[in-house]
Coordinates of C-alpha atoms in Angstrom, one line a residue:
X1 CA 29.4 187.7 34.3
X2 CA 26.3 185.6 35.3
X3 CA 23.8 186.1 37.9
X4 CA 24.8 183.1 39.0
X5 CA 28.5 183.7 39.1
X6 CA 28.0 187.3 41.1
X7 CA 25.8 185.7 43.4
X8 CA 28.5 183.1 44.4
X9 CA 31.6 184.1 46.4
X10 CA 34.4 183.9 43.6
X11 CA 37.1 181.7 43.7
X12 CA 40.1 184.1 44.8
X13 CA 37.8 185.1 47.7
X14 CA 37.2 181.5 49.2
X15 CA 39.4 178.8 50.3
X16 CA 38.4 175.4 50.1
X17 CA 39.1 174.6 54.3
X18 CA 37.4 176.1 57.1
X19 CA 36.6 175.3 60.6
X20 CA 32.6 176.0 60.7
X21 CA 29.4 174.1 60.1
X22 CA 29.0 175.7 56.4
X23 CA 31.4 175.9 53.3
X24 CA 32.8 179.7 52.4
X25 CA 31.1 179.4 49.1
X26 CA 28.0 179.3 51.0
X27 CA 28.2 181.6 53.7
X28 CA 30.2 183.9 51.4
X29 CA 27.3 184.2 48.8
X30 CA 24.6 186.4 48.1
X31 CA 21.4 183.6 49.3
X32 CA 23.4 183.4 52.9
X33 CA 23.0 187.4 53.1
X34 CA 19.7 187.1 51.8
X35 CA 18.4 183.7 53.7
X36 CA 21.5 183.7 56.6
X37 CA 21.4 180.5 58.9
X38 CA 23.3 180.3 62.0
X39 CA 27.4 179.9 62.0
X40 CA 29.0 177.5 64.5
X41 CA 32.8 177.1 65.3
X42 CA 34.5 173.7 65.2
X43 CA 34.2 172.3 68.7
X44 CA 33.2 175.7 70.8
X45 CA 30.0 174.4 71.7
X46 CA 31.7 171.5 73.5
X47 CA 34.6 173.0 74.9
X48 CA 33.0 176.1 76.2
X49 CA 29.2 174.8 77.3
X50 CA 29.9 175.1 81.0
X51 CA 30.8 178.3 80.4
X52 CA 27.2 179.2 78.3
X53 CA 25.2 177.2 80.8
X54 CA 26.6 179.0 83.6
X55 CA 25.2 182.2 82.5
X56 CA 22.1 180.9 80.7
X57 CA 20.2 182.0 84.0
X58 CA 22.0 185.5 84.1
X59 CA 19.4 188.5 82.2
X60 CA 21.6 191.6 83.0
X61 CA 23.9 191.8 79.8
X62 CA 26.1 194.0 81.7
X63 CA 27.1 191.0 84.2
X64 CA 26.9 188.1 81.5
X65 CA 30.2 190.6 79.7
X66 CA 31.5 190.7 83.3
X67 CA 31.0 187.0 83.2
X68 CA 32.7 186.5 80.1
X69 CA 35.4 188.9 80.9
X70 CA 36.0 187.0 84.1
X71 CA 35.5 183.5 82.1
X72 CA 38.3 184.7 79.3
X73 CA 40.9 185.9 82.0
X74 CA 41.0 182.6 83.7
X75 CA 40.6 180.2 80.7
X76 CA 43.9 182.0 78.8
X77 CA 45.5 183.2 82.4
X78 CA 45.3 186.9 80.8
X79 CA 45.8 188.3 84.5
X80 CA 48.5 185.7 85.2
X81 CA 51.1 185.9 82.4
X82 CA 54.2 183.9 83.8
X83 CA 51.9 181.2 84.4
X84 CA 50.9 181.7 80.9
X85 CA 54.7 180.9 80.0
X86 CA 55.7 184.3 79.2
X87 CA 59.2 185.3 80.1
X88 CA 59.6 189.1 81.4
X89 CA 63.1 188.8 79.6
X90 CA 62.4 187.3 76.3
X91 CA 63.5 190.1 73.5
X92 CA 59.7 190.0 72.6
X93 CA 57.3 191.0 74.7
X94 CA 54.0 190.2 73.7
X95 CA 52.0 189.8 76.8
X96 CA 49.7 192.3 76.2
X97 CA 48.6 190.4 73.5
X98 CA 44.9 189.7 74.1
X99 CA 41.4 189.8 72.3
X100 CA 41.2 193.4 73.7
X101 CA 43.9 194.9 72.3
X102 CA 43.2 193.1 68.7
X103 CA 39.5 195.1 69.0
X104 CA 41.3 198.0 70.0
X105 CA 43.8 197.8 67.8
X106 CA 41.4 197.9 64.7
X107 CA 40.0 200.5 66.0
X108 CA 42.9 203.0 65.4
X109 CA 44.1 201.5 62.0
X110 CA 41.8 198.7 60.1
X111 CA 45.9 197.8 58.5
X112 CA 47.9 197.8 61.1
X113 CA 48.9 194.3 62.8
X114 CA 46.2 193.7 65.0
X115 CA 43.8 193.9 62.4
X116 CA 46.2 191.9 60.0
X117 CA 45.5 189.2 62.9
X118 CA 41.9 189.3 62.9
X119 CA 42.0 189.3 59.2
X120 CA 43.6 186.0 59.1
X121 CA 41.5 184.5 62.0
X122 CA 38.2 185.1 59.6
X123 CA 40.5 183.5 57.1
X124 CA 41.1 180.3 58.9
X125 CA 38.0 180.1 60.4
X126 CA 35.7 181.1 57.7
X127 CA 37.7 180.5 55.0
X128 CA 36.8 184.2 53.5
X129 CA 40.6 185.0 52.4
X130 CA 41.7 188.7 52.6
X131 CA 41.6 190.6 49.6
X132 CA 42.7 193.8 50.8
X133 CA 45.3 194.9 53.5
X134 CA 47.9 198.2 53.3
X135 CA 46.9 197.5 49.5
X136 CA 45.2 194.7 47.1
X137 CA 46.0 190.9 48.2
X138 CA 44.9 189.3 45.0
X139 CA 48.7 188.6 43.6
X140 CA 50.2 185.8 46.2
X141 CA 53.5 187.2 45.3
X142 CA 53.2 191.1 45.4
X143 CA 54.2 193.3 48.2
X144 CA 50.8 193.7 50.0
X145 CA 50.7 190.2 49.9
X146 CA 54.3 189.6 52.0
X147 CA 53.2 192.4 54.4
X148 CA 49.8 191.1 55.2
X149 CA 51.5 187.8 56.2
X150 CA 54.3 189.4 58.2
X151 CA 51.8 191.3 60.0
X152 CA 50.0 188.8 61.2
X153 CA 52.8 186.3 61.8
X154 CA 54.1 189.3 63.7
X155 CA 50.9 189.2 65.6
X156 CA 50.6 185.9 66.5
X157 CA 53.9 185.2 67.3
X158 CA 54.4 184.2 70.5
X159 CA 51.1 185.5 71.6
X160 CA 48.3 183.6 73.9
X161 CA 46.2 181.4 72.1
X162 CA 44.9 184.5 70.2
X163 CA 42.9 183.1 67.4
X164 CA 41.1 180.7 70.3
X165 CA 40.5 184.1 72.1
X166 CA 38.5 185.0 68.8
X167 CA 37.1 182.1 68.7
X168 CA 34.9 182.6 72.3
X169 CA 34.3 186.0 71.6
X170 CA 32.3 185.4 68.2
X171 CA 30.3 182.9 70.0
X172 CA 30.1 185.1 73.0
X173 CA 28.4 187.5 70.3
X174 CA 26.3 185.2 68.4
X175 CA 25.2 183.6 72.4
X176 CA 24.4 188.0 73.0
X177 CA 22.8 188.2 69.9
X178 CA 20.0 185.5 70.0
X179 CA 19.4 186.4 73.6
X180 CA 19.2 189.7 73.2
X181 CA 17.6 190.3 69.9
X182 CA 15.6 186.8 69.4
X183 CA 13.9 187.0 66.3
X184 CA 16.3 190.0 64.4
X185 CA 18.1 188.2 61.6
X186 CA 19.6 191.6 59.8
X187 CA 20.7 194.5 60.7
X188 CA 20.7 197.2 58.6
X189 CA 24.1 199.1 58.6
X190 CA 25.7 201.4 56.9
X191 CA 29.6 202.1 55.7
X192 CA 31.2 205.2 54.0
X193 CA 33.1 205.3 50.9
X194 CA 34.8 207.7 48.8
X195 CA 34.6 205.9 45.4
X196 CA 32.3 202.1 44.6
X197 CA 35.7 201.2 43.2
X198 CA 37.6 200.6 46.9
X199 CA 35.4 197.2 46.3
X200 CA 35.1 194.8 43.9
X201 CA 31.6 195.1 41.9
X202 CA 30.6 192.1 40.6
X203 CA 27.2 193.2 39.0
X204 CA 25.2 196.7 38.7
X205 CA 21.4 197.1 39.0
X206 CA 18.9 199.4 38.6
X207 CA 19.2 200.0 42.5
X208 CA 22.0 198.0 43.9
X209 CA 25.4 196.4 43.4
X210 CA 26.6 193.3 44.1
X211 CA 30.2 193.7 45.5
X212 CA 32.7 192.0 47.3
X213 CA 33.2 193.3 50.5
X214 CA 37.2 192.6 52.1
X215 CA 36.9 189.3 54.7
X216 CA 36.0 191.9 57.7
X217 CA 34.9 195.2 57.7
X218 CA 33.9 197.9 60.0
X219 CA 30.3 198.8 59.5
X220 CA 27.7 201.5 61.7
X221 CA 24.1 201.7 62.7
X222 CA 23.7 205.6 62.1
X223 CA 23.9 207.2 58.8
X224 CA 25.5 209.6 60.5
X225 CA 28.6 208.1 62.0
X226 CA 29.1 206.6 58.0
X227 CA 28.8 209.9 56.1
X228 CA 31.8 210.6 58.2
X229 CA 34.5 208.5 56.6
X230 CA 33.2 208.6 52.7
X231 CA 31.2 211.1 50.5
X232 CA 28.6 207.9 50.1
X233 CA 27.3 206.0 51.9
X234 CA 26.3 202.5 51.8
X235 CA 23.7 200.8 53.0
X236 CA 23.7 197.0 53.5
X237 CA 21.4 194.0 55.2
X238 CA 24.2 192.3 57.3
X239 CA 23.3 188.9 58.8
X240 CA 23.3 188.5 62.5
X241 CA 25.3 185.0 62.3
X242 CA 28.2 187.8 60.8
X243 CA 28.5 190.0 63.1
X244 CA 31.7 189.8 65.2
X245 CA 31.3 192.4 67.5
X246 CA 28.6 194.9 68.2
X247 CA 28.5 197.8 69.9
X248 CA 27.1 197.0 73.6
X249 CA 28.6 194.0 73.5
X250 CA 31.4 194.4 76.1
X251 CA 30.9 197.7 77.6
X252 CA 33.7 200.6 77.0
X253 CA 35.3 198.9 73.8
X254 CA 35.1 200.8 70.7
X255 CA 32.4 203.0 72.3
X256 CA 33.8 206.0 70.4
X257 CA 32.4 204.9 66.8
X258 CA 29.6 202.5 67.4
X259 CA 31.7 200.1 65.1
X260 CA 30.2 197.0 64.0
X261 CA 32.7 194.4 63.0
X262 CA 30.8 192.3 59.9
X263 CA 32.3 189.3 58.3
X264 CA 32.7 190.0 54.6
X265 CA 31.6 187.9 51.3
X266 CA 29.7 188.6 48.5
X267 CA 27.0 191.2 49.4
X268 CA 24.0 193.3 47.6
X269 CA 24.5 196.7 48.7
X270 CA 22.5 200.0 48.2
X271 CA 23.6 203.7 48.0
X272 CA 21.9 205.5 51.0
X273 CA 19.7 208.4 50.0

């Protein structure tokens, strides 16, 4: 392979429609890591700007989350679910069903259906396809492949505007980001593994790999926390523009780890010494 080809996010890992201001072969390769520009979601600027001028003259983060926590409960109705339209009696109940318990929900298990949800959100919205949930995604008619998609089917079904949910809360995080870390473009974070092979490495060198990282991934600021969860640890420049959630951002979600959740791609990646 190339150094062209293993700097570009390959084929299988991309889809040609997304619903931001860059293509995924772009913000899926190695120059975005490298030279990152800012993401945008379709139409959030527009819908939401009353919202992101009202606490543009707010400096406490803690009450900017309390704004936003406030601003997502009345925009979806999460504290007023009949007028939501969901029926007490309905043989599914999935009321509970909100951007917190999708965070939450990754939290305990990374393939379980919440995360099967936020898998495909990064999917449609970044158009970085899943290559790995409860198992290898890369053959469209395989078993991991038919429970991927039942999971998140599952997940959205009848739920409230879920992926819109995600939608604000990434641009709630890039907003928290520039404002609170101005002229921080990386972050330097670090993963555990047990074996390279749990990725797909696309080129060795003399001190890093190129690999291809699954669409989202859980990532941590101390070395630490990482060494915890592999007998390696890796280290990797993640841009700010994808970062989904870090940890401050709303206050008492997954505190217990310090997790960082990082939109995935094509990245250089370094063993941690």
């Amino acid at each position: 392979m190339n150094k062209h080809s293993c700097d570009t996010l390959p084929a299988y890992a991309r889809s040609a429609l997304n619903r931001c201001n860059l293509p995924a072969i772009i913000l899926g390769g190695i120059t975005f890591q490298l030279h990152p520009k800012a993401l945008r979601l379709d139409s959030m600027a527009y819908l939401h700007q009353p919202f992101f001028r009202s606490i543009a003259e707010i400096h406490n983060p803690q009450k900017r989350s309390d704004c936003f926590h406030d601003y997502m409960s009345s925009c979806f109705l999460l504290d007023n679910k009949d007028e939501a339209g969901f029926n007490d009696n309905s043989r599914v109940k999935r009321a509970k069903a909100d951007y917190l318990r999708l965070l939450r929900g990754w939290l305990f298990n990374a393939d379980g259906i919440e995360a099967a949800v936020l898998k495909y959100w990064v999917a449609s919205r970044f158009g970085l396809l899943c290559q790995n949930h409860n198992g290898c995604l890369r053959d469209p008619h395989g078993r991991a492949f038919a429970q991927y998609q039942a999971d998140f089917m599952r997940g959205l079904y009848n739920a409230n505007a879920l992926e819109s949910q995600l939608d604000l809360l990434y641009s709630f995080c890039q907003y928290e980001l520039v404002r609170r870390f101005p002229r921080r473009q990386h972050w330097h974070l670090y993963r555990g593994i047990n074996h390279l092979t749990e990725f797909d490495v696309l080129a060795y060198g003399d001190d890093h790999e190129k690999v291809l990282l699954n669409n989202l991934n859980s990532f941590s600021a101390s070395v630490d926390t990482a060494g915890i969860f592999g007998d390696r640890v890796l280290s990797v420049a993640v841009p700010s523009s994808k970062i989904l959630y870090f940890p401050g951002l709303l206050p008492g979600v997954l505190q217990g780890e310090e997790e960082f959740l990082v939109l995935g791609g094509v990245y250089q990646v370094k063993h941690h010494r």
